[in-house]
mmCIF file of C-alpha atoms in Angstrom:
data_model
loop_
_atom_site.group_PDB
_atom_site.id
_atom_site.type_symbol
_atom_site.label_atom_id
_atom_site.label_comp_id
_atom_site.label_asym_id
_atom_site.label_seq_id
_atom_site.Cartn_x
_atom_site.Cartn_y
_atom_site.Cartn_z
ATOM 1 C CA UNK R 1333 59.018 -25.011 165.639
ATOM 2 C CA UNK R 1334 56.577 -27.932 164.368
ATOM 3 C CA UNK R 1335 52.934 -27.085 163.371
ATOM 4 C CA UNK R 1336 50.680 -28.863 161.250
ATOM 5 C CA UNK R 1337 48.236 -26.503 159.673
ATOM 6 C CA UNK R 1338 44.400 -28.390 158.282
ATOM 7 C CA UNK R 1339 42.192 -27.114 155.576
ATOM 8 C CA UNK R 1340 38.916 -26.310 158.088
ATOM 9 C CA UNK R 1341 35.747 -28.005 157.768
ATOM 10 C CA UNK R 1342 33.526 -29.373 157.897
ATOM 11 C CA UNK R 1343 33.673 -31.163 154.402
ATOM 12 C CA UNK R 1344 30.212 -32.614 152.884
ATOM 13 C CA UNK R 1345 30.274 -34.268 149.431
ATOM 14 C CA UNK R 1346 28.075 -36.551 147.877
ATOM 15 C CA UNK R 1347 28.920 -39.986 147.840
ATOM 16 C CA UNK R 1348 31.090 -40.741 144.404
ATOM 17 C CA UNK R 1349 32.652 -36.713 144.548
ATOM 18 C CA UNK R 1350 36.460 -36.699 144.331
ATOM 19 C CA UNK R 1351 37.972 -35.724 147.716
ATOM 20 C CA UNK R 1352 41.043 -33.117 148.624
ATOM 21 C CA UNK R 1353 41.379 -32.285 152.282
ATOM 22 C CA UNK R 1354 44.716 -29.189 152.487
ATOM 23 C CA UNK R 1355 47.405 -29.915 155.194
ATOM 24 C CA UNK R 1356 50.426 -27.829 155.369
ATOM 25 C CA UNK R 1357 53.788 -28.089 157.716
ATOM 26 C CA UNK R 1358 56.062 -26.067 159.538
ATOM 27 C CA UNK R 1359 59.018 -28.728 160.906
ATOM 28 C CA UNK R 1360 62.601 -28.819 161.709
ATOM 29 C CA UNK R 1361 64.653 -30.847 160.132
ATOM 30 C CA UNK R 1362 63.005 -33.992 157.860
ATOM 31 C CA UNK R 1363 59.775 -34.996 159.495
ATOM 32 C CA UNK R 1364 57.523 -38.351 158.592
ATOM 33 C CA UNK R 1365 54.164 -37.229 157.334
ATOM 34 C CA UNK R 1366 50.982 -39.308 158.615
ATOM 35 C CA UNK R 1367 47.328 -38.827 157.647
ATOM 36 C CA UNK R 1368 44.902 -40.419 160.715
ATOM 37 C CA UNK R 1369 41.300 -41.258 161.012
ATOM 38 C CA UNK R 1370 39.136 -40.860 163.618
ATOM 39 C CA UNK R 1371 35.676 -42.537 163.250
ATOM 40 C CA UNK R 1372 32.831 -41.560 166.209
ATOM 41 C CA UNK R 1373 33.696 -42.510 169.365
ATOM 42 C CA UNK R 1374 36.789 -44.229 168.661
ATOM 43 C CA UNK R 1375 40.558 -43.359 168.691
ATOM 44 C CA UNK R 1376 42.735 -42.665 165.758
ATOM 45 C CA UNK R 1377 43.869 -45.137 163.290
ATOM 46 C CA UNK R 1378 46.588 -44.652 160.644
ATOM 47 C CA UNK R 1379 45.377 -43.959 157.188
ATOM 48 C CA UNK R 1380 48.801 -44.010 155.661
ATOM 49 C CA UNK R 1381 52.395 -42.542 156.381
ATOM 50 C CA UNK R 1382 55.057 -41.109 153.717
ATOM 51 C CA UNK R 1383 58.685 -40.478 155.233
ATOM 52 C CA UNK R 1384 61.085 -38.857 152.770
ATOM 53 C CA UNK R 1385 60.256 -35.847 150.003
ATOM 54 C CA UNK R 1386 58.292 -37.056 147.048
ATOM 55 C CA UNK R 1387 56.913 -40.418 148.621
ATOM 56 C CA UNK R 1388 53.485 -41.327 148.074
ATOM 57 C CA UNK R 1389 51.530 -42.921 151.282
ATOM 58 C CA UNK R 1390 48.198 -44.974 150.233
ATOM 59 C CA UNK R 1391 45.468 -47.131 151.504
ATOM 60 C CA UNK R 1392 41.989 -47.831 150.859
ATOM 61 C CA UNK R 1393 41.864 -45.360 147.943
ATOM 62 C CA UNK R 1394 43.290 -42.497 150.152
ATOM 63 C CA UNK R 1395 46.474 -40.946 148.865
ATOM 64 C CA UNK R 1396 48.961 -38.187 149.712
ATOM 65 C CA UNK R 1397 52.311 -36.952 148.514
ATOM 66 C CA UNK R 1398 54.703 -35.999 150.277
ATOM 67 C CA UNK R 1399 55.947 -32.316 148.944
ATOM 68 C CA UNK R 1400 59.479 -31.231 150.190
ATOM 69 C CA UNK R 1401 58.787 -27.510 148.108
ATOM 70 C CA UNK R 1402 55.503 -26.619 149.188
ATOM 71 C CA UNK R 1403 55.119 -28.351 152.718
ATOM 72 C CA UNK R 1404 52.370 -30.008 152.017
ATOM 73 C CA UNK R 1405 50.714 -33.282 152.577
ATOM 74 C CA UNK R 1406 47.407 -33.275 151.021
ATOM 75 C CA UNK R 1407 44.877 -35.998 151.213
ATOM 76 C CA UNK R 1408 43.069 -36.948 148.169
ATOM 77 C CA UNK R 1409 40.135 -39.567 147.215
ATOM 78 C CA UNK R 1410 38.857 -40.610 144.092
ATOM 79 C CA UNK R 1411 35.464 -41.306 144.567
ATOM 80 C CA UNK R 1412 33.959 -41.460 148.462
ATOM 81 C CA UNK R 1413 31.856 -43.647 150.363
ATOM 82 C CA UNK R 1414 29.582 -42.923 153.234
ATOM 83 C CA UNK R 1415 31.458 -45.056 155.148
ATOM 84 C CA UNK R 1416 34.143 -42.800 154.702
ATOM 85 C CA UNK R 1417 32.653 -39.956 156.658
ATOM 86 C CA UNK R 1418 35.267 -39.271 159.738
ATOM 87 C CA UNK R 1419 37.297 -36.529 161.078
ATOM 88 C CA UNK R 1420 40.904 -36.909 159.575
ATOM 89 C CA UNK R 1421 43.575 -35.487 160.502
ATOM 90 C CA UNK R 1422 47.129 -34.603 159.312
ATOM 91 C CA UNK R 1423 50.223 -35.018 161.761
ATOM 92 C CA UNK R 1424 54.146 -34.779 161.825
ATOM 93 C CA UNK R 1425 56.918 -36.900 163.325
ATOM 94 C CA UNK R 1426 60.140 -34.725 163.694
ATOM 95 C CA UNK R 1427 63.234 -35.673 166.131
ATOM 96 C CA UNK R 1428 62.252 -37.695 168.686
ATOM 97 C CA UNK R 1429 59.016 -39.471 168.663
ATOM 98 C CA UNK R 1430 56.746 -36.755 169.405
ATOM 99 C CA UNK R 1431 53.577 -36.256 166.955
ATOM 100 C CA UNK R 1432 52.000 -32.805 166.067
ATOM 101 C CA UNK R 1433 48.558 -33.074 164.823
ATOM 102 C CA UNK R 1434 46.410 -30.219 163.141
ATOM 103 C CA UNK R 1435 43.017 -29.504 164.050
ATOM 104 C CA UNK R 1436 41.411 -32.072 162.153
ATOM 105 C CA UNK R 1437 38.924 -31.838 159.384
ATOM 106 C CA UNK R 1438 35.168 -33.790 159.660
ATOM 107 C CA UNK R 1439 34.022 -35.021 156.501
ATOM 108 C CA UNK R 1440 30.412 -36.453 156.028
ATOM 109 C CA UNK R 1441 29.306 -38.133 152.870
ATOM 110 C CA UNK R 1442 25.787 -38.519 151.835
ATOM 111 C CA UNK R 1443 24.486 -40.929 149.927
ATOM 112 C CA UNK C 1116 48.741 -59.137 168.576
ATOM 113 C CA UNK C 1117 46.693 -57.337 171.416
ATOM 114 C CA UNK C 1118 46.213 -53.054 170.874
ATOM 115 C CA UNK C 1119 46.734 -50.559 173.318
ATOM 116 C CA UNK C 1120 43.547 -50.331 176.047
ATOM 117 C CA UNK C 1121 42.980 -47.672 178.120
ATOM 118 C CA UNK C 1122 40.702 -47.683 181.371
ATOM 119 C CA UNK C 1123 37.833 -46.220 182.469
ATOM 120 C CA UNK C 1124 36.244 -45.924 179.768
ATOM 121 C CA UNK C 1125 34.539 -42.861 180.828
ATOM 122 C CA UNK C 1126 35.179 -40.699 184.116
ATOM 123 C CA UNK C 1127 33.377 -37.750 185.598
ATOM 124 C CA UNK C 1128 35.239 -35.962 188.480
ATOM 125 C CA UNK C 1129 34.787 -32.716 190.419
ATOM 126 C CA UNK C 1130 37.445 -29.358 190.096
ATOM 127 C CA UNK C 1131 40.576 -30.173 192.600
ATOM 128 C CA UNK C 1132 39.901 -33.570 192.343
ATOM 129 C CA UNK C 1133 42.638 -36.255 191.568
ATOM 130 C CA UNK C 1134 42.982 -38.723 188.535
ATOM 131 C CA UNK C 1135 44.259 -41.802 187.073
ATOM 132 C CA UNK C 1136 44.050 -43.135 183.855
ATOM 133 C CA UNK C 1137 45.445 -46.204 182.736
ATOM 134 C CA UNK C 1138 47.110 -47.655 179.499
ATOM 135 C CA UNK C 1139 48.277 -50.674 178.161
ATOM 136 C CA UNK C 1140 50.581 -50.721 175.445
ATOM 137 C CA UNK C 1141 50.699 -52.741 172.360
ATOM 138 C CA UNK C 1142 52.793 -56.014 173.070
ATOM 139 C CA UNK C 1143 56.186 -55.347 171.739
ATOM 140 C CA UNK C 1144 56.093 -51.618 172.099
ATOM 141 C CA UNK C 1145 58.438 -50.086 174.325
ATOM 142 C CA UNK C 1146 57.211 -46.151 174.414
ATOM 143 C CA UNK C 1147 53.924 -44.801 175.473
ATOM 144 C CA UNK C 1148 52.649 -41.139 174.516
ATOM 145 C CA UNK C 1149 49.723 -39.517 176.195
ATOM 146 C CA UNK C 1150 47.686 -36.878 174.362
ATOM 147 C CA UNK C 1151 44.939 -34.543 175.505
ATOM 148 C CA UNK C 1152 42.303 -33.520 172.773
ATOM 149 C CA UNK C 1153 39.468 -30.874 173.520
ATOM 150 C CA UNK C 1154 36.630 -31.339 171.711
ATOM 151 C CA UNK C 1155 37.135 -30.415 168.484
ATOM 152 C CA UNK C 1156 40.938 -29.936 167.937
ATOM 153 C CA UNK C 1157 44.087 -32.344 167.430
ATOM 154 C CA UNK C 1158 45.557 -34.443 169.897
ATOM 155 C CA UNK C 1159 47.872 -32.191 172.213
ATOM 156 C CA UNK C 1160 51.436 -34.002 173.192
ATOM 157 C CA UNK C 1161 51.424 -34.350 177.004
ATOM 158 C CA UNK C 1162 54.485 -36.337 177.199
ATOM 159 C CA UNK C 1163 56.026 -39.645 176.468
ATOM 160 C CA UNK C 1164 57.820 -42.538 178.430
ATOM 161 C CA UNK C 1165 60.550 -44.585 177.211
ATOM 162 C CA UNK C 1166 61.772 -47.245 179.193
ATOM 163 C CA UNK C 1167 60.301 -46.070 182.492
ATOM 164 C CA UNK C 1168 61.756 -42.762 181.853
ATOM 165 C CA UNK C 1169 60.062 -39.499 180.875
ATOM 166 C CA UNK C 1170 61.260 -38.721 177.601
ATOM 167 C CA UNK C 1171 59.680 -35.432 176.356
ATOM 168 C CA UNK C 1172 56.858 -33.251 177.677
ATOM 169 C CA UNK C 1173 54.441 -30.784 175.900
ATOM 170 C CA UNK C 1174 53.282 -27.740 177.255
ATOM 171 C CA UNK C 1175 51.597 -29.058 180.020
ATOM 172 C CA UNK C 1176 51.857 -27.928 183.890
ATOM 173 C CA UNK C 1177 53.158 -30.247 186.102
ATOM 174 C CA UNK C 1178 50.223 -31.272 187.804
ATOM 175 C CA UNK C 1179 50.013 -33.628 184.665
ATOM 176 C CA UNK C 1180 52.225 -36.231 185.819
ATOM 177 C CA UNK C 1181 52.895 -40.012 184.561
ATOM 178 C CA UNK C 1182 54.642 -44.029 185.203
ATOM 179 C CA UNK C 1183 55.733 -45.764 182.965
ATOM 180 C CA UNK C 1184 56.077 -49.678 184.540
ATOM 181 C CA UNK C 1185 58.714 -52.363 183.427
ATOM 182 C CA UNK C 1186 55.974 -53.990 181.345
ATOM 183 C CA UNK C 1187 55.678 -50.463 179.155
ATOM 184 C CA UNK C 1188 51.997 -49.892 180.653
ATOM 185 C CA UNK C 1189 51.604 -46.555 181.551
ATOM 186 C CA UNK C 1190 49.759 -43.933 184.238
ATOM 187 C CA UNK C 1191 48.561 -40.341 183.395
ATOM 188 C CA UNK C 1192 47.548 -38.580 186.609
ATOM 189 C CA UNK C 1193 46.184 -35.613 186.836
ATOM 190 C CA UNK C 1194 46.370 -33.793 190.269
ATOM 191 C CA UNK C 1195 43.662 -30.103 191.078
ATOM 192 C CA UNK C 1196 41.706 -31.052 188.340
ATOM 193 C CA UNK C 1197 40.048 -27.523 186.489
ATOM 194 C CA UNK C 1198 37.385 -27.516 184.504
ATOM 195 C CA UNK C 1199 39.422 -27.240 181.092
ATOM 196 C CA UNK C 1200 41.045 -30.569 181.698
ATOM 197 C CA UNK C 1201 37.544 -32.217 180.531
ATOM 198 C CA UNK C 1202 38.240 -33.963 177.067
ATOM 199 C CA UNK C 1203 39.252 -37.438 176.034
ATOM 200 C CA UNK C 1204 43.117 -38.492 176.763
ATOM 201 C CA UNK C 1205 44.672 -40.760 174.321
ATOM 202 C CA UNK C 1206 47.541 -43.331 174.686
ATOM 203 C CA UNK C 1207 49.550 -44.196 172.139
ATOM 204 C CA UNK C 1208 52.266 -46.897 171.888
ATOM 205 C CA UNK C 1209 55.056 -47.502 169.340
ATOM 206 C CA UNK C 1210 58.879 -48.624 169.059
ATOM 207 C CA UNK C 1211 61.454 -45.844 169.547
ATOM 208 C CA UNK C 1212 63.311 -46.845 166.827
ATOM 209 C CA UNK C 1213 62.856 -45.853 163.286
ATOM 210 C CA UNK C 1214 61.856 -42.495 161.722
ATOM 211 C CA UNK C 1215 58.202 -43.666 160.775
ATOM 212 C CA UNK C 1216 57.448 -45.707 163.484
ATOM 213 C CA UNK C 1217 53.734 -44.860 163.692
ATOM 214 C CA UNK C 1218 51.863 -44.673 167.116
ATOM 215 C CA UNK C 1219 49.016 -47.349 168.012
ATOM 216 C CA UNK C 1220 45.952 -45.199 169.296
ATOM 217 C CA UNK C 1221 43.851 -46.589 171.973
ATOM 218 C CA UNK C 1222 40.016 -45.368 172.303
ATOM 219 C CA UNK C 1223 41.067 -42.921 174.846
ATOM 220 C CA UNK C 1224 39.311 -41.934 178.432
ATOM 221 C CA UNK C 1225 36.654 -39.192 178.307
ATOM 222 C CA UNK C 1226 36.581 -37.221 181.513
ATOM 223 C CA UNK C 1227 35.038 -34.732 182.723
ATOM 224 C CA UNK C 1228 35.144 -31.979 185.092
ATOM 225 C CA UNK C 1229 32.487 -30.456 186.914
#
């Protein structure tokens, strides 16, 4: 089956501290790889996407590589910002259009 | 380019009650997914319309039921409500097409059960 699997928060750095949040798949066939963001009271927005093996999905510093031989999909950050304090969260698009999201991970920055 | 809305905004309802909650997809999108997340957790896949039709369903009973209408806006409805139904129900719309066709979130509806 399809499962998405998060690294558990929550995550607090200080602002300026080099980010990693873990994500891990399980998924038939070739799935598209999508890290979200969720910001208080809002709904989730698309941080970036990769689609094939070895693809690298980035925006607004955010990055994550798509890795066919370990399953994984982790989200890194150079240097964070208090603004960047959300719950993310890692999620697969196998056959067919449905998503499968893990459990998210809430990260808080402080300055 | 308008995003996907969803009304209420907020909805507080009593166990066995009925539902509806509305969506409106992004213009140009032809498929609508619902989601249910607890508080806490990942968005759970209720199901998803294409075209009017139902076109995949999560583990969901079928109390949880849904329209999709000819201008791709959709209806979740959610019949003997319980008390773990509370939590906020997303819509998302995107193309069918196309292997990374992301969704388009809307703010969701919180309900809530009593």
């Amino acid at each position: 089956g399809n499962s998405v699997t998060q690294m558990e928060g929550p995550v607090t750095l200080s602002e300026e501290a080099f980010l990693t949040i873990n994500c891990t798949y399980t998924a038939t066939g070739y799935p598209s790889l999508f890290w979200y963001v969720q910001y208080p009271g809002e709904g989730l927005q698309l941080l970036l996407k990769a689609t094939k093996a070895d693809d690298k999905g980035s925006n607004k510093g955010f990055e994550a590589t798509y890795r066919k031989e370990t399953t994984s999909f982790h989200l890194e950050k150079g240097s964070v910002q208090v603004s960047d304090s959300a719950v993310y969260f890692c999620a697969l698009r196998a056959t067919g259009n449905q998503f499968y999201f893990g459990t998210g991970t809430s990260l808080t920055v402080i300055p | 380019e308008t995003g996907v809305t969803q009304s209420p905004t907020h909805l507080i309802k009593t166990r066995g009650q009925q539902v509806t909650l509305r969506c409106s997809s992004q213009s140009g999108h032809n498929t609508v997914s619902w989601y249910q997340q607890a508080l806490g957790q990942g968005p759970q896949f209720i199901f998803q319309y294409y075209r009017e039709e139902e076109n995949g369903r999560g583990n969901f009973p079928p109390r949880f039921s849904g329209l999709q209408f000819p201008n791709y806006s959709s209806e979740l409805n959610v019949n003997a409500l319980e008390l773990d139904d509370s939590a906020l129900y997303l819509c998302a719309s995107s193309l069918a097409s196309g292997r990374a066709n992301e969704q388009f979130f809307g703010p969701g509806t919180r309900l809530t059960v009593l």
